[in-house]
PDB file of C-alpha atoms in Angstrom:
ATOM      1  CA  MET A  21     120.481  35.405 139.133  1.00 40.00           C
ATOM      2  CA  ARG A  22     117.185  35.973 137.322  1.00 41.00           C
ATOM      3  CA  ASP A  23     114.622  33.177 137.375  1.00 46.00           C
ATOM      4  CA  ALA A  24     114.327  32.701 133.603  1.00 47.00           C
ATOM      5  CA  ALA A  25     111.685  29.973 133.863  1.00 47.00           C
ATOM      6  CA  ALA A  26     109.549  32.107 136.175  1.00 47.00           C
ATOM      7  CA  ALA A  27     109.969  35.078 133.853  1.00 49.00           C
ATOM      8  CA  ARG A  28     108.723  33.025 130.899  1.00 48.00           C
ATOM      9  CA  ARG A  29     105.757  31.811 132.913  1.00 51.00           C
ATOM     10  CA  SER A  30     104.948  35.347 134.057  1.00 60.00           C
ATOM     11  CA  TRP A  31     104.581  36.415 130.406  1.00 70.00           C
ATOM     12  CA  ALA A  32     102.410  33.432 129.491  1.00 73.00           C
ATOM     13  CA  PHE A  33      99.073  35.146 130.179  1.00 75.00           C
ATOM     14  CA  PRO A  34      99.784  38.359 128.199  1.00 85.00           C
ATOM     15  CA  VAL A  35     101.041  36.320 125.252  1.00 86.00           C
ATOM     16  CA  VAL A  36      98.047  33.959 125.259  1.00 85.00           C
ATOM     17  CA  ALA A  37      95.610  36.864 125.717  1.00 86.00           C
ATOM     18  CA  LEU A  38      97.258  38.752 122.849  1.00 90.00           C
ATOM     19  CA  GLY A  39      96.991  35.744 120.532  1.00 90.00           C
ATOM     20  CA  ALA A  40      93.369  35.117 121.492  1.00 89.00           C
ATOM     21  CA  GLY A  41      92.484  38.792 121.071  1.00 90.00           C
ATOM     22  CA  LEU A  42      94.059  39.049 117.639  1.00 93.00           C
ATOM     23  CA  ALA A  43      92.367  35.839 116.495  1.00 93.00           C
ATOM     24  CA  LEU A  44      88.937  36.974 117.711  1.00 91.00           C
ATOM     25  CA  PHE A  45      89.393  40.423 116.180  1.00 92.00           C
ATOM     26  CA  ALA A  46      90.392  38.860 112.850  1.00 93.00           C
ATOM     27  CA  LEU A  47      87.246  36.717 112.975  1.00 93.00           C
ATOM     28  CA  ALA A  48      85.142  39.799 113.699  1.00 90.00           C
ATOM     29  CA  VAL A  49      86.658  41.570 110.677  1.00 91.00           C
ATOM     30  CA  ALA A  50      86.003  38.498 108.544  1.00 91.00           C
ATOM     31  CA  VAL A  51      82.344  38.372 109.632  1.00 88.00           C
ATOM     32  CA  VAL A  52      81.899  42.076 108.837  1.00 85.00           C
ATOM     33  CA  LEU A  53      83.412  41.472 105.393  1.00 85.00           C
ATOM     34  CA  VAL A  54      81.131  38.528 104.696  1.00 83.00           C
ATOM     35  CA  THR A  55      77.932  40.195 105.916  1.00 77.00           C
ATOM     36  CA  SER A  56      78.898  43.741 104.819  1.00 70.00           C
ATOM     37  CA  ASP A  57      77.473  44.940 108.129  1.00 64.00           C
ATOM     38  CA  LEU A  58      77.488  44.403 111.871  1.00 64.00           C
ATOM     39  CA  ASP A  59      75.545  41.500 113.301  1.00 67.00           C
ATOM     40  CA  ILE A  60      75.388  39.664 116.618  1.00 70.00           C
ATOM     41  CA  TRP A  61      78.460  37.526 116.018  1.00 77.00           C
ATOM     42  CA  SER A  62      80.708  40.268 114.680  1.00 80.00           C
ATOM     43  CA  ILE A  63      79.826  42.488 117.649  1.00 77.00           C
ATOM     44  CA  LEU A  64      80.403  39.683 120.160  1.00 77.00           C
ATOM     45  CA  LEU A  65      83.708  38.647 118.567  1.00 85.00           C
ATOM     46  CA  ALA A  66      84.903  42.261 118.556  1.00 85.00           C
ATOM     47  CA  VAL A  67      83.883  42.811 122.181  1.00 80.00           C
ATOM     48  CA  VAL A  68      85.565  39.671 123.521  1.00 83.00           C
ATOM     49  CA  GLY A  69      88.606  40.182 121.299  1.00 89.00           C
ATOM     50  CA  GLY A  70      88.944  43.776 122.453  1.00 87.00           C
ATOM     51  CA  TRP A  71      88.767  42.719 126.083  1.00 82.00           C
ATOM     52  CA  ALA A  72      91.477  40.099 125.483  1.00 87.00           C
ATOM     53  CA  LEU A  73      93.738  42.677 123.831  1.00 91.00           C
ATOM     54  CA  GLY A  74      93.199  45.085 126.715  1.00 88.00           C
ATOM     55  CA  ALA A  75      93.966  42.361 129.249  1.00 85.00           C
ATOM     56  CA  ALA A  76      97.136  41.440 127.333  1.00 89.00           C
ATOM     57  CA  PHE A  77      98.308  45.067 127.363  1.00 92.00           C
ATOM     58  CA  VAL A  78      97.613  45.462 131.084  1.00 88.00           C
ATOM     59  CA  GLY A  79      99.389  42.205 131.873  1.00 83.00           C
ATOM     60  CA  ALA A  80     102.429  43.314 129.862  1.00 87.00           C
ATOM     61  CA  VAL A  81     102.821  46.821 131.323  1.00 87.00           C
ATOM     62  CA  GLU A  82     102.375  45.475 134.867  1.00 79.00           C
ATOM     63  CA  ARG A  83     105.610  43.542 134.318  1.00 75.00           C
ATOM     64  CA  LEU A  84     107.624  46.583 133.204  1.00 78.00           C
ATOM     65  CA  GLY A  85     107.734  48.480 136.498  1.00 70.00           C
ATOM     66  CA  ALA A  86     107.888  52.308 136.421  1.00 73.00           C
ATOM     67  CA  ALA A  87     108.380  52.407 132.645  1.00 81.00           C
ATOM     68  CA  GLY A  88     105.268  50.266 132.252  1.00 83.00           C
ATOM     69  CA  LEU A  89     103.240  52.759 134.295  1.00 83.00           C
ATOM     70  CA  ILE A  90     104.279  55.589 131.958  1.00 87.00           C
ATOM     71  CA  VAL A  91     103.323  53.512 128.912  1.00 90.00           C
ATOM     72  CA  HIS A  92     100.045  52.594 130.632  1.00 89.00           C
ATOM     73  CA  VAL A  93      99.137  56.256 131.173  1.00 89.00           C
ATOM     74  CA  VAL A  94     100.024  57.284 127.602  1.00 91.00           C
ATOM     75  CA  VAL A  95      98.078  54.424 125.987  1.00 90.00           C
ATOM     76  CA  ALA A  96      95.073  54.951 128.282  1.00 87.00           C
ATOM     77  CA  ILE A  97      94.874  58.622 127.306  1.00 87.00           C
ATOM     78  CA  ALA A  98      95.302  57.807 123.620  1.00 88.00           C
ATOM     79  CA  ALA A  99      92.667  55.056 123.743  1.00 83.00           C
ATOM     80  CA  GLY A 100      90.242  57.376 125.503  1.00 77.00           C
ATOM     81  CA  ALA A 101      90.827  60.123 122.928  1.00 79.00           C
ATOM     82  CA  VAL A 102      90.243  57.746 120.011  1.00 80.00           C
ATOM     83  CA  LEU A 103      87.198  56.237 121.701  1.00 72.00           C
ATOM     84  CA  ALA A 104      85.688  59.702 122.133  1.00 69.00           C
ATOM     85  CA  THR A 105      85.704  60.162 118.361  1.00 70.00           C
ATOM     86  CA  VAL A 106      83.880  56.914 117.615  1.00 61.00           C
ATOM     87  CA  GLY A 107      80.671  57.745 115.807  1.00 53.00           C
ATOM     88  CA  SER A 108      82.132  60.757 114.028  1.00 50.00           C
ATOM     89  CA  TRP A 109      84.300  58.780 111.618  1.00 50.00           C
ATOM     90  CA  GLY A 110      81.595  58.707 108.991  1.00 50.00           C
ATOM     91  CA  ASP A 111      80.983  56.016 106.403  1.00 54.00           C
ATOM     92  CA  LEU A 112      84.154  54.654 104.852  1.00 55.00           C
ATOM     93  CA  GLN A 113      83.702  54.289 101.125  1.00 59.00           C
ATOM     94  CA  GLY A 114      87.170  52.966 100.336  1.00 63.00           C
ATOM     95  CA  SER A 115      88.535  49.471 100.759  1.00 74.00           C
ATOM     96  CA  PRO A 116      86.023  46.983 102.218  1.00 81.00           C
ATOM     97  CA  VAL A 117      88.818  45.475 104.317  1.00 82.00           C
ATOM     98  CA  LEU A 118      89.718  48.869 105.768  1.00 81.00           C
ATOM     99  CA  ARG A 119      86.075  49.557 106.518  1.00 80.00           C
ATOM    100  CA  ALA A 120      85.678  46.198 108.263  1.00 84.00           C
ATOM    101  CA  VAL A 121      88.825  46.786 110.341  1.00 86.00           C
ATOM    102  CA  VAL A 122      87.672  50.255 111.382  1.00 82.00           C
ATOM    103  CA  VAL A 123      84.133  49.148 112.208  1.00 80.00           C
ATOM    104  CA  ALA A 124      85.237  46.106 114.221  1.00 84.00           C
ATOM    105  CA  GLY A 125      88.059  48.129 115.761  1.00 85.00           C
ATOM    106  CA  GLY A 126      85.641  50.778 116.996  1.00 80.00           C
ATOM    107  CA  ILE A 127      83.674  48.106 118.842  1.00 79.00           C
ATOM    108  CA  ALA A 128      86.751  46.282 120.169  1.00 85.00           C
ATOM    109  CA  LEU A 129      88.328  49.507 121.422  1.00 83.00           C
ATOM    110  CA  ALA A 130      85.621  50.028 124.038  1.00 78.00           C
ATOM    111  CA  PRO A 131      86.219  46.952 126.238  1.00 78.00           C
ATOM    112  CA  ALA A 132      89.972  47.262 125.686  1.00 85.00           C
ATOM    113  CA  SER A 133      89.918  50.897 126.835  1.00 82.00           C
ATOM    114  CA  ALA A 134      87.644  50.105 129.765  1.00 77.00           C
ATOM    115  CA  TRP A 135      89.969  47.364 131.009  1.00 79.00           C
ATOM    116  CA  ILE A 136      93.034  49.581 130.523  1.00 85.00           C
ATOM    117  CA  TRP A 137      91.458  52.445 132.467  1.00 81.00           C
ATOM    118  CA  ILE A 138      90.159  50.192 135.255  1.00 75.00           C
ATOM    119  CA  ALA A 139      93.631  48.671 135.705  1.00 78.00           C
ATOM    120  CA  LEU A 140      95.283  52.109 135.588  1.00 82.00           C
ATOM    121  CA  LEU A 141      92.901  53.418 138.232  1.00 73.00           C
ATOM    122  CA  GLY A 142      93.750  50.447 140.422  1.00 68.00           C
ATOM    123  CA  ARG A 143      97.494  51.046 140.015  1.00 70.00           C
ATOM    124  CA  VAL A 144      97.205  54.758 140.785  1.00 72.00           C
ATOM    125  CA  LEU A 145      94.973  54.219 143.812  1.00 63.00           C
ATOM    126  CA  GLY A 146      97.341  51.519 145.055  1.00 57.00           C
ATOM    127  CA  ARG A 147     100.286  53.919 144.861  1.00 58.00           C
ATOM    128  CA  ILE A 148      98.274  56.632 146.621  1.00 58.00           C
ATOM    129  CA  ARG A 149      97.359  54.230 149.419  1.00 48.00           C
ATOM    130  CA  VAL A 150     100.961  53.194 149.847  1.00 46.00           C
ATOM    131  CA  GLY A 151     102.114  56.833 149.740  1.00 48.00           C
ATOM    132  CA  ARG A 152      99.590  57.974 152.313  1.00 45.00           C
ATOM    133  CA  ARG A 153     100.093  54.999 154.622  1.00 42.00           C
ATOM    134  CA  PRO A 154     103.783  54.167 154.518  1.00 41.00           C
ATOM    135  CA  SER A 155     103.749  51.979 157.609  1.00 39.00           C
ATOM    136  CA  PRO A 156     100.371  50.348 158.321  1.00 40.00           C
ATOM    137  CA  PRO A 157     101.281  47.470 160.650  1.00 38.00           C
ATOM    138  CA  SER A 158      98.496  45.202 159.391  1.00 40.00           C
ATOM    139  CA  THR A 159      99.526  45.256 155.737  1.00 45.00           C
ATOM    140  CA  LEU A 160     103.015  46.507 154.975  1.00 61.00           C
ATOM    141  CA  ASP A 161     105.265  46.115 158.021  1.00 80.00           C
ATOM    142  CA  TRP A 162     106.716  43.086 159.716  1.00 87.00           C
ATOM    143  CA  ARG A 163     106.016  42.656 163.418  1.00 86.00           C
ATOM    144  CA  ALA A 164     107.519  40.391 166.012  1.00 85.00           C
ATOM    145  CA  ALA A 165     105.766  37.024 166.220  1.00 82.00           C
ATOM    146  CA  PRO A 166     104.836  35.648 169.683  1.00 78.00           C
ATOM    147  CA  ALA A 167     106.677  32.376 169.042  1.00 71.00           C
ATOM    148  CA  GLY A 168     109.665  34.110 167.495  1.00 74.00           C
ATOM    149  CA  GLY A 169     110.433  35.399 164.034  1.00 83.00           C
ATOM    150  CA  ALA A 170     108.651  38.056 161.975  1.00 88.00           C
ATOM    151  CA  ALA A 171     104.996  38.104 160.926  1.00 90.00           C
ATOM    152  CA  VAL A 172     102.840  40.120 158.527  1.00 90.00           C
ATOM    153  CA  GLU A 173      99.042  40.158 158.298  1.00 89.00           C
ATOM    154  CA  VAL A 174      97.524  40.357 154.814  1.00 89.00           C
ATOM    155  CA  ARG A 175      94.224  40.039 153.042  1.00 88.00           C
ATOM    156  CA  ALA A 176      94.732  37.232 150.560  1.00 89.00           C
ATOM    157  CA  VAL A 177      93.112  34.510 148.485  1.00 89.00           C
ATOM    158  CA  SER A 178      94.263  30.928 148.709  1.00 89.00           C
ATOM    159  CA  MET A 179      94.367  30.331 144.957  1.00 84.00           C
ATOM    160  CA  SER A 180      96.943  28.958 142.553  1.00 81.00           C
ATOM    161  CA  MET A 181      97.903  30.814 139.384  1.00 76.00           C
ATOM    162  CA  ARG A 182      95.960  28.192 137.416  1.00 75.00           C
ATOM    163  CA  GLY A 183      92.986  28.889 139.640  1.00 78.00           C
ATOM    164  CA  LEU A 184      93.323  32.593 138.907  1.00 74.00           C
ATOM    165  CA  ALA A 185      93.373  31.901 135.156  1.00 69.00           C
ATOM    166  CA  ALA A 186      90.231  29.800 135.584  1.00 72.00           C
ATOM    167  CA  GLY A 187      88.626  32.653 137.525  1.00 72.00           C
ATOM    168  CA  ILE A 188      89.349  35.076 134.689  1.00 70.00           C
ATOM    169  CA  VAL A 189      87.751  32.675 132.197  1.00 69.00           C
ATOM    170  CA  LEU A 190      84.700  32.284 134.436  1.00 71.00           C
ATOM    171  CA  ALA A 191      84.443  36.072 134.751  1.00 71.00           C
ATOM    172  CA  ILE A 192      84.434  36.405 130.962  1.00 68.00           C
ATOM    173  CA  ILE A 193      81.768  33.711 130.649  1.00 69.00           C
ATOM    174  CA  ALA A 194      79.648  35.309 133.375  1.00 70.00           C
ATOM    175  CA  ALA A 195      79.846  38.647 131.587  1.00 69.00           C
ATOM    176  CA  ALA A 196      79.279  37.195 128.126  1.00 68.00           C
ATOM    177  CA  VAL A 197      76.030  35.403 129.020  1.00 70.00           C
ATOM    178  CA  PRO A 198      73.908  38.527 129.647  1.00 72.00           C
ATOM    179  CA  VAL A 199      75.557  40.359 126.753  1.00 67.00           C
ATOM    180  CA  ILE A 200      74.718  37.494 124.360  1.00 66.00           C
ATOM    181  CA  ALA A 201      71.150  37.425 125.707  1.00 70.00           C
ATOM    182  CA  VAL A 202      70.748  41.151 125.022  1.00 69.00           C
ATOM    183  CA  LEU A 203      72.270  40.816 121.546  1.00 64.00           C
ATOM    184  CA  ILE A 204      69.917  37.976 120.655  1.00 65.00           C
ATOM    185  CA  GLY A 205      66.895  39.758 122.103  1.00 67.00           C
ATOM    186  CA  LEU A 206      67.627  42.948 120.179  1.00 64.00           C
ATOM    187  CA  SER A 207      69.134  41.373 117.068  1.00 61.00           C
ATOM    188  CA  ASP A 208      67.006  43.553 114.798  1.00 65.00           C
ATOM    189  CA  VAL A 209      68.012  46.762 116.534  1.00 64.00           C
ATOM    190  CA  PHE A 210      71.769  46.575 117.114  1.00 58.00           C
ATOM    191  CA  PRO A 211      72.905  46.404 113.470  1.00 57.00           C
ATOM    192  CA  ARG A 212      71.155  49.729 112.845  1.00 61.00           C
ATOM    193  CA  LEU A 213      72.885  51.516 115.723  1.00 59.00           C
ATOM    194  CA  GLY A 214      75.993  53.586 115.229  1.00 55.00           C
ATOM    195  CA  PRO A 215      79.399  52.694 116.678  1.00 53.00           C
ATOM    196  CA  ARG A 216      78.993  55.078 119.631  1.00 55.00           C
ATOM    197  CA  SER A 217      75.705  53.483 120.676  1.00 59.00           C
ATOM    198  CA  LEU A 218      77.214  50.017 120.390  1.00 58.00           C
ATOM    199  CA  VAL A 219      80.104  51.111 122.597  1.00 58.00           C
ATOM    200  CA  VAL A 220      77.776  52.393 125.293  1.00 60.00           C
ATOM    201  CA  LEU A 221      75.161  49.641 125.144  1.00 63.00           C
ATOM    202  CA  VAL A 222      77.309  46.558 124.541  1.00 62.00           C
ATOM    203  CA  ALA A 223      81.065  46.866 124.887  1.00 60.00           C
ATOM    204  CA  LEU A 224      81.368  48.960 128.043  1.00 63.00           C
ATOM    205  CA  PRO A 225      78.817  46.887 130.012  1.00 69.00           C
ATOM    206  CA  PHE A 226      80.652  43.720 128.974  1.00 66.00           C
ATOM    207  CA  ALA A 227      83.985  45.016 130.277  1.00 64.00           C
ATOM    208  CA  GLY A 228      82.390  46.288 133.465  1.00 68.00           C
ATOM    209  CA  LEU A 229      80.564  43.021 134.105  1.00 71.00           C
ATOM    210  CA  ALA A 230      83.728  40.977 133.517  1.00 70.00           C
ATOM    211  CA  TYR A 231      85.668  43.095 135.984  1.00 70.00           C
ATOM    212  CA  LEU A 232      82.901  42.992 138.596  1.00 73.00           C
ATOM    213  CA  ALA A 233      82.529  39.226 138.218  1.00 73.00           C
ATOM    214  CA  LEU A 234      86.264  38.684 138.779  1.00 75.00           C
ATOM    215  CA  TRP A 235      86.280  41.133 141.686  1.00 74.00           C
ATOM    216  CA  ALA A 236      83.297  39.364 143.277  1.00 76.00           C
ATOM    217  CA  VAL A 237      84.974  35.947 143.017  1.00 76.00           C
ATOM    218  CA  VAL A 238      88.192  37.248 144.586  1.00 79.00           C
ATOM    219  CA  GLN A 239      86.476  39.165 147.389  1.00 77.00           C
ATOM    220  CA  ARG A 240      84.224  36.230 148.234  1.00 81.00           C
ATOM    221  CA  ARG A 241      87.213  33.929 148.630  1.00 83.00           C
ATOM    222  CA  SER A 242      89.557  36.380 150.348  1.00 86.00           C
ATOM    223  CA  ALA A 243      90.390  36.138 154.051  1.00 90.00           C
ATOM    224  CA  THR A 244      92.904  37.469 156.563  1.00 90.00           C
ATOM    225  CA  TYR A 245      96.112  35.452 156.812  1.00 92.00           C
ATOM    226  CA  THR A 246      99.136  35.823 159.040  1.00 92.00           C
ATOM    227  CA  ILE A 247     102.419  34.845 157.390  1.00 93.00           C
ATOM    228  CA  THR A 248     105.250  34.148 159.817  1.00 93.00           C
ATOM    229  CA  PHE A 249     108.888  33.403 159.023  1.00 93.00           C
ATOM    230  CA  GLY A 250     110.259  31.716 162.135  1.00 91.00           C
ATOM    231  CA  ALA A 251     113.632  30.282 163.031  1.00 88.00           C
ATOM    232  CA  SER A 252     112.977  26.969 161.286  1.00 90.00           C
ATOM    233  CA  ASP A 253     109.750  27.238 159.274  1.00 93.00           C
ATOM    234  CA  VAL A 254     107.178  29.332 157.428  1.00 94.00           C
ATOM    235  CA  ARG A 255     103.800  29.460 159.118  1.00 93.00           C
ATOM    236  CA  ILE A 256     100.495  30.423 157.468  1.00 94.00           C
ATOM    237  CA  ALA A 257      97.627  31.003 159.889  1.00 93.00           C
ATOM    238  CA  ASN A 258      93.973  31.665 159.162  1.00 92.00           C
ATOM    239  CA  ALA A 259      90.855  31.432 161.368  1.00 86.00           C
ATOM    240  CA  GLY A 260      92.611  29.463 164.075  1.00 84.00           C
ATOM    241  CA  ARG A 261      94.256  27.031 161.647  1.00 91.00           C
ATOM    242  CA  GLU A 262      97.987  27.038 160.995  1.00 91.00           C
ATOM    243  CA  GLU A 263     100.141  25.360 158.377  1.00 93.00           C
ATOM    244  CA  ARG A 264     103.877  24.897 158.914  1.00 93.00           C
ATOM    245  CA  PHE A 265     106.477  24.455 156.195  1.00 95.00           C
ATOM    246  CA  ALA A 266     109.927  23.594 157.522  1.00 94.00           C
ATOM    247  CA  TYR A 267     112.712  25.329 155.601  1.00 93.00           C
ATOM    248  CA  ARG A 268     114.476  22.005 155.117  1.00 92.00           C
ATOM    249  CA  ASP A 269     111.385  20.590 153.328  1.00 93.00           C
ATOM    250  CA  ILE A 270     110.801  23.544 150.977  1.00 94.00           C
ATOM    251  CA  ASP A 271     111.713  22.939 147.339  1.00 92.00           C
ATOM    252  CA  LEU A 272     110.477  26.327 146.081  1.00 93.00           C
ATOM    253  CA  LEU A 273     109.372  29.578 147.715  1.00 94.00           C
ATOM    254  CA  ARG A 274     108.196  32.604 145.706  1.00 93.00           C
ATOM    255  CA  TRP A 275     107.737  36.048 147.224  1.00 93.00           C
ATOM    256  CA  ARG A 276     106.308  38.659 144.828  1.00 89.00           C
ATOM    257  CA  GLU A 277     106.094  42.063 146.487  1.00 87.00           C
ATOM    258  CA  ARG A 278     103.856  44.043 144.124  1.00 80.00           C
ATOM    259  CA  GLY A 279     101.545  43.894 141.140  1.00 74.00           C
ATOM    260  CA  GLU A 280      98.300  42.021 140.612  1.00 72.00           C
ATOM    261  CA  TYR A 281     100.215  38.756 141.049  1.00 76.00           C
ATOM    262  CA  ALA A 282     101.797  39.702 144.402  1.00 85.00           C
ATOM    263  CA  ARG A 283     101.856  36.463 146.336  1.00 90.00           C
ATOM    264  CA  LEU A 284     103.528  33.924 148.587  1.00 93.00           C
ATOM    265  CA  GLU A 285     103.993  30.523 147.017  1.00 93.00           C
ATOM    266  CA  VAL A 286     105.427  27.570 148.932  1.00 94.00           C
ATOM    267  CA  ARG A 287     106.092  24.154 147.428  1.00 92.00           C
ATOM    268  CA  THR A 288     107.289  21.010 149.168  1.00 92.00           C
ATOM    269  CA  ALA A 289     107.369  17.406 148.026  1.00 90.00           C
ATOM    270  CA  THR A 290     103.769  16.933 149.214  1.00 91.00           C
ATOM    271  CA  THR A 291     102.203  20.412 149.331  1.00 90.00           C
ATOM    272  CA  HIS A 292     101.816  23.420 147.036  1.00 91.00           C
ATOM    273  CA  ARG A 293     100.253  26.490 148.650  1.00 92.00           C
ATOM    274  CA  THR A 294      99.739  29.954 147.108  1.00 92.00           C
ATOM    275  CA  LEU A 295      98.383  33.102 148.766  1.00 91.00           C
ATOM    276  CA  LEU A 296      97.466  35.833 146.257  1.00 88.00           C
ATOM    277  CA  VAL A 297      97.393  39.323 147.738  1.00 87.00           C
ATOM    278  CA  GLY A 298      97.676  41.477 144.608  1.00 78.00           C
ATOM    279  CA  LEU A 299      93.969  41.225 143.745  1.00 74.00           C
ATOM    280  CA  THR A 300      92.748  42.130 147.239  1.00 77.00           C
ATOM    281  CA  ARG A 301      92.888  45.276 149.345  1.00 67.00           C
ATOM    282  CA  THR A 302      96.440  44.582 150.515  1.00 65.00           C
ATOM    283  CA  PRO A 303      98.656  47.178 148.744  1.00 63.00           C
ATOM    284  CA  ALA A 304     101.797  45.046 148.598  1.00 78.00           C
ATOM    285  CA  LEU A 305     103.975  42.568 150.434  1.00 88.00           C
ATOM    286  CA  PRO A 306     106.962  43.918 152.381  1.00 89.00           C
ATOM    287  CA  PRO A 307     110.479  42.878 151.348  1.00 90.00           C
ATOM    288  CA  LEU A 308     111.854  39.840 153.125  1.00 90.00           C
ATOM    289  CA  SER A 309     114.119  40.748 156.014  1.00 85.00           C
ATOM    290  CA  ARG A 310     117.841  40.022 155.929  1.00 86.00           C
ATOM    291  CA  ARG A 311     117.375  37.527 158.753  1.00 85.00           C
ATOM    292  CA  THR A 312     114.744  35.614 156.760  1.00 89.00           C
ATOM    293  CA  VAL A 313     116.906  35.637 153.634  1.00 90.00           C
ATOM    294  CA  GLY A 314     119.815  34.310 155.693  1.00 89.00           C
ATOM    295  CA  LEU A 315     117.683  31.503 157.145  1.00 87.00           C
ATOM    296  CA  LEU A 316     116.463  30.433 153.699  1.00 90.00           C
ATOM    297  CA  GLU A 317     119.942  30.460 152.216  1.00 90.00           C
ATOM    298  CA  ALA A 318     121.336  28.565 155.222  1.00 89.00           C
ATOM    299  CA  GLU A 319     118.886  25.743 154.419  1.00 87.00           C
ATOM    300  CA  GLY A 320     120.302  25.397 150.901  1.00 89.00           C
ATOM    301  CA  LEU A 321     117.762  27.567 149.031  1.00 91.00           C
ATOM    302  CA  THR A 322     119.205  29.783 146.286  1.00 91.00           C
ATOM    303  CA  ALA A 323     117.634  33.148 145.464  1.00 90.00           C
ATOM    304  CA  GLN A 324     116.693  34.068 141.890  1.00 87.00           C
ATOM    305  CA  VAL A 325     115.426  37.614 141.299  1.00 85.00           C
ATOM    306  CA  SER A 326     113.177  38.710 138.430  1.00 78.00           C
ATOM    307  CA  ARG A 327     114.174  41.550 136.127  1.00 72.00           C
ATOM    308  CA  ASP A 328     111.762  44.026 137.740  1.00 68.00           C
ATOM    309  CA  ARG A 329     113.021  43.049 141.222  1.00 76.00           C
ATOM    310  CA  ALA A 330     109.444  42.375 142.334  1.00 79.00           C
ATOM    311  CA  LEU A 331     109.691  38.558 142.398  1.00 84.00           C
ATOM    312  CA  THR A 332     112.222  36.561 144.371  1.00 89.00           C
ATOM    313  CA  THR A 333     112.247  32.787 143.932  1.00 90.00           C
ATOM    314  CA  TYR A 334     114.093  30.435 146.245  1.00 92.00           C
ATOM    315  CA  ARG A 335     114.908  26.992 144.871  1.00 89.00           C
ATOM    316  CA  ARG A 336     116.688  24.064 146.368  1.00 86.00           C
TER     317      ARG A 336
END
């Protein structure tokens, strides 16, 4: 049975990012219409809106499996081709609304394209790593645990999905601060630059800084964890410390094998623990073994599988 509630939650970020991106882009168009030219606020609104639209697209195609990867490649190529022509569109003498949309769109396309290409590169490199190293014991394969059961060692971040959302917001803020400072400092110069110069000097650095800020936060908080499914409990060990979650006490267990949200999530009446591996150097989580599935189901936990087969949720 598919976990409908989990599926709705998994689409929450792309939907919110899409709405925010469209709203910011509409504001950028409105500012261009009012001022009849680019200024600090129209550029900033277009840049942030474009990033949000790019993040929404990446979040959506990540949830579509192999078909999503094909769409990702096609859109990335198309966005790159359109971006390469920015600056050669000439002055639009027709409708003021059309001109404002094209001008703001040229700015917004840069961070959107940058985020799309960065995510695509990550997906391709991840598949190459998995293809070249089909059985690295430290990341993809189960091994026998000393106290019984099966264990896997991963690089992960102990962070909830809400914490991840907060990290993305902080990354955007961290990237926006220097961009705003540059825009204010050169407020007399930027409006006179062409779209191509604005792409290079403003939009692309913003997207790159946002990505690097998020990457830095994740890498700083990441650590090596050993996840063990024993005969009666799940054990999470890190730096000599170990947490135990008895199967009989677990109300919810999520195991997402791939994607940027690959994770283990365990919830009991008193504890909620999440290990995110999708944003670290760990390529993926291995499928749960038949023995582990049998132990979970024997304790009264029912499996619910997502449409893309990447997420399995056990509920009591």
